[in-house]
Short mmCIF file of C-alpha atoms in Angstrom, two decimals:
data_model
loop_
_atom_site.label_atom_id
_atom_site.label_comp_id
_atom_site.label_asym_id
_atom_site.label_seq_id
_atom_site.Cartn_x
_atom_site.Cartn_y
_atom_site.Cartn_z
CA UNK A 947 82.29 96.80 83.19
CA UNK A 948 85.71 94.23 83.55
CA UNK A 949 83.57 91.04 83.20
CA UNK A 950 84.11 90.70 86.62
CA UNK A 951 81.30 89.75 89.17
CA UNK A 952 80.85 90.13 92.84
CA UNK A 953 77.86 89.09 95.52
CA UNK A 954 76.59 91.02 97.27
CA UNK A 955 77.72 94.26 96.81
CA UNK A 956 77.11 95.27 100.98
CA UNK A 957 77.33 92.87 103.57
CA UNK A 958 76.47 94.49 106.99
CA UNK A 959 76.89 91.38 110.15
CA UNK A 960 78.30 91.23 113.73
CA UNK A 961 81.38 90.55 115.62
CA UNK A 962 81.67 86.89 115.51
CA UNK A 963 79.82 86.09 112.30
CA UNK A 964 81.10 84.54 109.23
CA UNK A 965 80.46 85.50 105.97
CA UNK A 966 80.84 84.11 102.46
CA UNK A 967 81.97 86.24 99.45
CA UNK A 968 81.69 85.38 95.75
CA UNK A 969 83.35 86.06 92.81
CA UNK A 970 82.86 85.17 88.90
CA UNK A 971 85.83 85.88 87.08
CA UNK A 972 85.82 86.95 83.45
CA UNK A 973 85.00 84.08 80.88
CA UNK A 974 88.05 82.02 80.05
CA UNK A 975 89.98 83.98 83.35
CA UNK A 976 91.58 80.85 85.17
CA UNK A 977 93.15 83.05 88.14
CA UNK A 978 91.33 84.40 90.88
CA UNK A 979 93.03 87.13 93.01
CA UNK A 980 91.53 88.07 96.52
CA UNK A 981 92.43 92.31 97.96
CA UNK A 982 91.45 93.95 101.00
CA UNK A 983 90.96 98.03 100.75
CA UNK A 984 90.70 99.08 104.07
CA UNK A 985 91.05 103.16 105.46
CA UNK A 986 94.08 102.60 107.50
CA UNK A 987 95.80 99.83 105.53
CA UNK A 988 95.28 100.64 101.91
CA UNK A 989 95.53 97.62 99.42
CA UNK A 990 96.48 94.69 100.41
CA UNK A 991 96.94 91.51 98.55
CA UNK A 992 94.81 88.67 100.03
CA UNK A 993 95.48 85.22 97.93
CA UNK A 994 95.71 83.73 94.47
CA UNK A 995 94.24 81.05 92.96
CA UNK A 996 94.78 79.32 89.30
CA UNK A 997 92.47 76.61 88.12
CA UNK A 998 91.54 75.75 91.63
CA UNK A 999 94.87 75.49 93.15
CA UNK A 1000 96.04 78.14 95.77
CA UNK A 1001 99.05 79.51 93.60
CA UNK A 1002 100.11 82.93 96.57
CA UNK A 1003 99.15 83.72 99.77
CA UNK A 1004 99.38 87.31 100.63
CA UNK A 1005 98.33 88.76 103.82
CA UNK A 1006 95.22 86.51 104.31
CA UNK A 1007 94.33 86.47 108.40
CA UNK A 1008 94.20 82.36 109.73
CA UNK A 1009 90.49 82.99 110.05
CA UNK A 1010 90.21 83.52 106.55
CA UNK A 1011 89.99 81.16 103.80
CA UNK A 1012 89.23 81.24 100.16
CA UNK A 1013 88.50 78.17 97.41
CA UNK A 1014 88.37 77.59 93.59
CA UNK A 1015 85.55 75.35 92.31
CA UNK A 1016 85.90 73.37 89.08
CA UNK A 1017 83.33 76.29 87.45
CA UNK A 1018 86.13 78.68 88.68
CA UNK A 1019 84.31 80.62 90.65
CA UNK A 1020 85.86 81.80 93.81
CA UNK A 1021 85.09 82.10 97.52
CA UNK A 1022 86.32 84.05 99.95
CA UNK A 1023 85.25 82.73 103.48
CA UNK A 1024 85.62 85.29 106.42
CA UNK A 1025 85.12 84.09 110.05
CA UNK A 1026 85.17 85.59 113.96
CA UNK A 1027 84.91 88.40 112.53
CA UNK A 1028 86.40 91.75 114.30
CA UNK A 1029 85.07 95.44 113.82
CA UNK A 1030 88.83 95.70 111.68
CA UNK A 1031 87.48 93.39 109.19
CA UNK A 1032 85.29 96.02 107.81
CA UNK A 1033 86.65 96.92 104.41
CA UNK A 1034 86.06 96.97 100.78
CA UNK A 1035 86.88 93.32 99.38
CA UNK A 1036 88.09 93.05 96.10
CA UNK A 1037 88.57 89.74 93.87
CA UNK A 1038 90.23 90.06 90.44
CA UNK A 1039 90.58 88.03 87.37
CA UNK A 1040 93.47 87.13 84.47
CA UNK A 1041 93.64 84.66 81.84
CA UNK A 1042 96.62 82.94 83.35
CA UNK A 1043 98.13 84.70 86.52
CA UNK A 1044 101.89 85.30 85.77
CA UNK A 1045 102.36 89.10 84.54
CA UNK A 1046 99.05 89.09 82.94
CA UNK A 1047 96.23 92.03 83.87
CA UNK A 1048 94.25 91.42 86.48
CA UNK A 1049 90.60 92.68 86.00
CA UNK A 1050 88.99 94.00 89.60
CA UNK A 1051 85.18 93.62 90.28
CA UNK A 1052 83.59 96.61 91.91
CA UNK A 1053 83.95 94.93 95.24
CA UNK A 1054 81.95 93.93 98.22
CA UNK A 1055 81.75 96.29 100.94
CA UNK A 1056 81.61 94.46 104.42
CA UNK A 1057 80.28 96.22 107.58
CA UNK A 1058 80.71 94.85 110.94
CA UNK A 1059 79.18 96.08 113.79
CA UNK B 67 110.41 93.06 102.21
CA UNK B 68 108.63 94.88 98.90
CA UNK B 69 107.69 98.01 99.32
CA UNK B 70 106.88 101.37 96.95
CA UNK B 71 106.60 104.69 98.27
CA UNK B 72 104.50 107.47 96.15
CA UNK B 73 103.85 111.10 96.63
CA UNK B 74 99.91 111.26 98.96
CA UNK B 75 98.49 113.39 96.28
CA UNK B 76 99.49 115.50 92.83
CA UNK B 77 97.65 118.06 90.88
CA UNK B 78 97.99 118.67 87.23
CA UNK B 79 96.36 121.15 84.78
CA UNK B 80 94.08 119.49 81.56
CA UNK B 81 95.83 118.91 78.73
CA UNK B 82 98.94 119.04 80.32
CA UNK B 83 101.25 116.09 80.68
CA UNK B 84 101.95 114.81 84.43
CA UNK B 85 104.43 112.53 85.87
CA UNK B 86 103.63 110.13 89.14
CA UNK B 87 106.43 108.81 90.56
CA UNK B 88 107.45 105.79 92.70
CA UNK B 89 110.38 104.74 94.90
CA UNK B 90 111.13 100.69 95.16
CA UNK B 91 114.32 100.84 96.95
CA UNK B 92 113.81 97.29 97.60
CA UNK B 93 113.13 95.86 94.50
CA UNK B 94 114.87 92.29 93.43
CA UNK B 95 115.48 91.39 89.69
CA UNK B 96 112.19 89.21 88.96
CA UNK B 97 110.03 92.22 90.50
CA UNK B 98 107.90 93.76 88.37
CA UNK B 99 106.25 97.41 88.46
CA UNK B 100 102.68 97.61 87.91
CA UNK B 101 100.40 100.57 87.70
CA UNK B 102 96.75 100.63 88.14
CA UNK B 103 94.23 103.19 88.90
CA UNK B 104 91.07 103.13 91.28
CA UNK B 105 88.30 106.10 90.40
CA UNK B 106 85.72 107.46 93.26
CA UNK B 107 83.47 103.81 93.80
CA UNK B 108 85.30 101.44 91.36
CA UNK B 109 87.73 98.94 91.52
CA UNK B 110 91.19 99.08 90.41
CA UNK B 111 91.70 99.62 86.75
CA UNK B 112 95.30 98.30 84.58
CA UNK B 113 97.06 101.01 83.61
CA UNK B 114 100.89 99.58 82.48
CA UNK B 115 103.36 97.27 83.70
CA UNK B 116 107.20 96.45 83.05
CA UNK B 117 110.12 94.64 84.35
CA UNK B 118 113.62 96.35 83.06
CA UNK B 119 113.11 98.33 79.66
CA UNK B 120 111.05 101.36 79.09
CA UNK B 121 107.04 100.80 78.15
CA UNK B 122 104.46 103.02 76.05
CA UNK B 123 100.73 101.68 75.61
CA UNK B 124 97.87 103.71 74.82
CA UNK B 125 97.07 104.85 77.98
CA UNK B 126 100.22 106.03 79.37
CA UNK B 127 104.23 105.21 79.26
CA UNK B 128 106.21 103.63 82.09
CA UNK B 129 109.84 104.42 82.41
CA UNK B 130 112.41 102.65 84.92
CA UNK B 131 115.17 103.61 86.18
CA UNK B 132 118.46 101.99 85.08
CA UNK B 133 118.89 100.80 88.66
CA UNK B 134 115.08 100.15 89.08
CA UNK B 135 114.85 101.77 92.35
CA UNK B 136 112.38 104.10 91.20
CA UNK B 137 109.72 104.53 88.09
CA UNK B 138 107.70 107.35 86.78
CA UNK B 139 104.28 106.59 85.51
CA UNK B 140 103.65 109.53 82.79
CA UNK B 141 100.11 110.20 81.40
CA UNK B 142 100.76 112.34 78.03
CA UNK B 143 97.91 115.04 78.02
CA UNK B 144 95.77 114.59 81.80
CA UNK B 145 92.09 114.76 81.08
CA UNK B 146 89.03 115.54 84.04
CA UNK B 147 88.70 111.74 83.19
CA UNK B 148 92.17 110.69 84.78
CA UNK B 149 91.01 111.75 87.99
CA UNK B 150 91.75 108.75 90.15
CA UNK B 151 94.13 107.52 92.84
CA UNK B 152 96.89 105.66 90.56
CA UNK B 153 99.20 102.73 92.88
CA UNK B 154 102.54 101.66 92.11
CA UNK B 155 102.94 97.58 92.97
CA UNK B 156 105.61 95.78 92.72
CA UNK B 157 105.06 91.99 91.59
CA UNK B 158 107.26 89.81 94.10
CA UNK B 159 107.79 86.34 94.86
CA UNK B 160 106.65 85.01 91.65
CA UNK B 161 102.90 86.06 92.07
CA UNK B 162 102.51 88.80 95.41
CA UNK B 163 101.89 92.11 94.90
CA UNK B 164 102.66 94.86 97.20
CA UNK B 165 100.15 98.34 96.67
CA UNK B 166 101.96 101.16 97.54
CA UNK B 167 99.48 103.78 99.14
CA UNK B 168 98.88 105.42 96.28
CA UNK B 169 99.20 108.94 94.66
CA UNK B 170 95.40 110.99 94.08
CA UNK B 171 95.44 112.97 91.03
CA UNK B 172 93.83 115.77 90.97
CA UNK B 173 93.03 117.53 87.61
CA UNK B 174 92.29 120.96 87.08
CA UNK B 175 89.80 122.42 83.54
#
């Protein structure tokens, strides 16, 4: 177990929908990483955030969006979605969020039909 | 634009030590390699990280390149346990990481 939390676990909705995914980082983690694991595109690196404040910006779609709140929890907000957006999404925690470990939560697996 | 290239899949024997390699033609001199690990229904796991110099932690050792175009992640005796997909990422820009597709390892009693 990383510490890590994520809600739900499965998310099954339809094309157009938006969604809302949560994370709880580890206790004292101030960073907040956001990952896609799709079949046909692997890993890919989302955003960042450090003590609310977007810090990176990866390969996040316009219709996604993602927040810190002052609790630093994390959400990741998915809209119009697409049959593609069906993936595994992963968010990840460190203490500080330069070249420190990242702890991964076991994910939220989003279905749409 | 970062990138890291790794072998699909590798097999090694228990008890045996195996070597997982990883091509970043493209790397710059702030990038850093990172490894992690993903087993069957888990999220990625740390395995070791380093920028220029040579690393050892418990679970494995990291060596670079001189030119850091390339890195070998080597676990010292494979275990059933090390089963996993392991991904190479390079660290880029400051705070972007780049997964490579990542190398299965498969290990054989």
């Amino acid at each position: 177990d990383s510490g890590v939390t994520q809600t739900p676990k499965h998310l099954i909705t339809a094309t157009g929908q938006r969604v809302t995914l949560r994370c709880s980082p580890r206790s004292g983690d101030l960073s907040v990483y956001w990952y896609q694991q799709s079949l046909d595109q692997g890993l890919q690196f989302l955003i960042q955030y450090y003590n609310g404040e977007e810090r990176a910006k990866g390969n996040i779609l316009e219709r996604f969006s993602a927040q810190q709140f002052p609790d630093l929890h994390s959400e990741l907000n998915l809209s119009s979605l697409e049959l593609g957006d069906s993936a595994l999404y992963f968010c990840a925690s460190a203490t500080r969020g330069d070249t420190d470990t990242q702890y991964f939560g076991p994910g939220t697996r989003l279905t749409v039909l | 634009d970062a990138k890291t290239t790794q072998p699909n899949s590798m097999e090694s024997n228990e008890e045996e030590p195996v070597h997982l390699p990883c091509n970043h033609s493209t790397i710059s001199g702030t990038d850093y390699i990172h490894w992690y690990r993903q087993l069957p229904s888990q999220g990625p796991e740390y395995v070791i990280h380093g920028l220029t110099s040579n690393v050892n932690n418990r679970m494995a050792s990291l060596a670079i390149a001189e030119d850091r175009k390339s890195s070998t992640l080597i676990l010292h005796r494979a275990t059933l346990r090390d089963a996993a997909v392991y991904y190479c990422i390079l660290r880029y820009n400051f705070n972007k990481f780049y997964f490579g597709s990542g190398t299965k390892l498969n290990v054989k009693p």
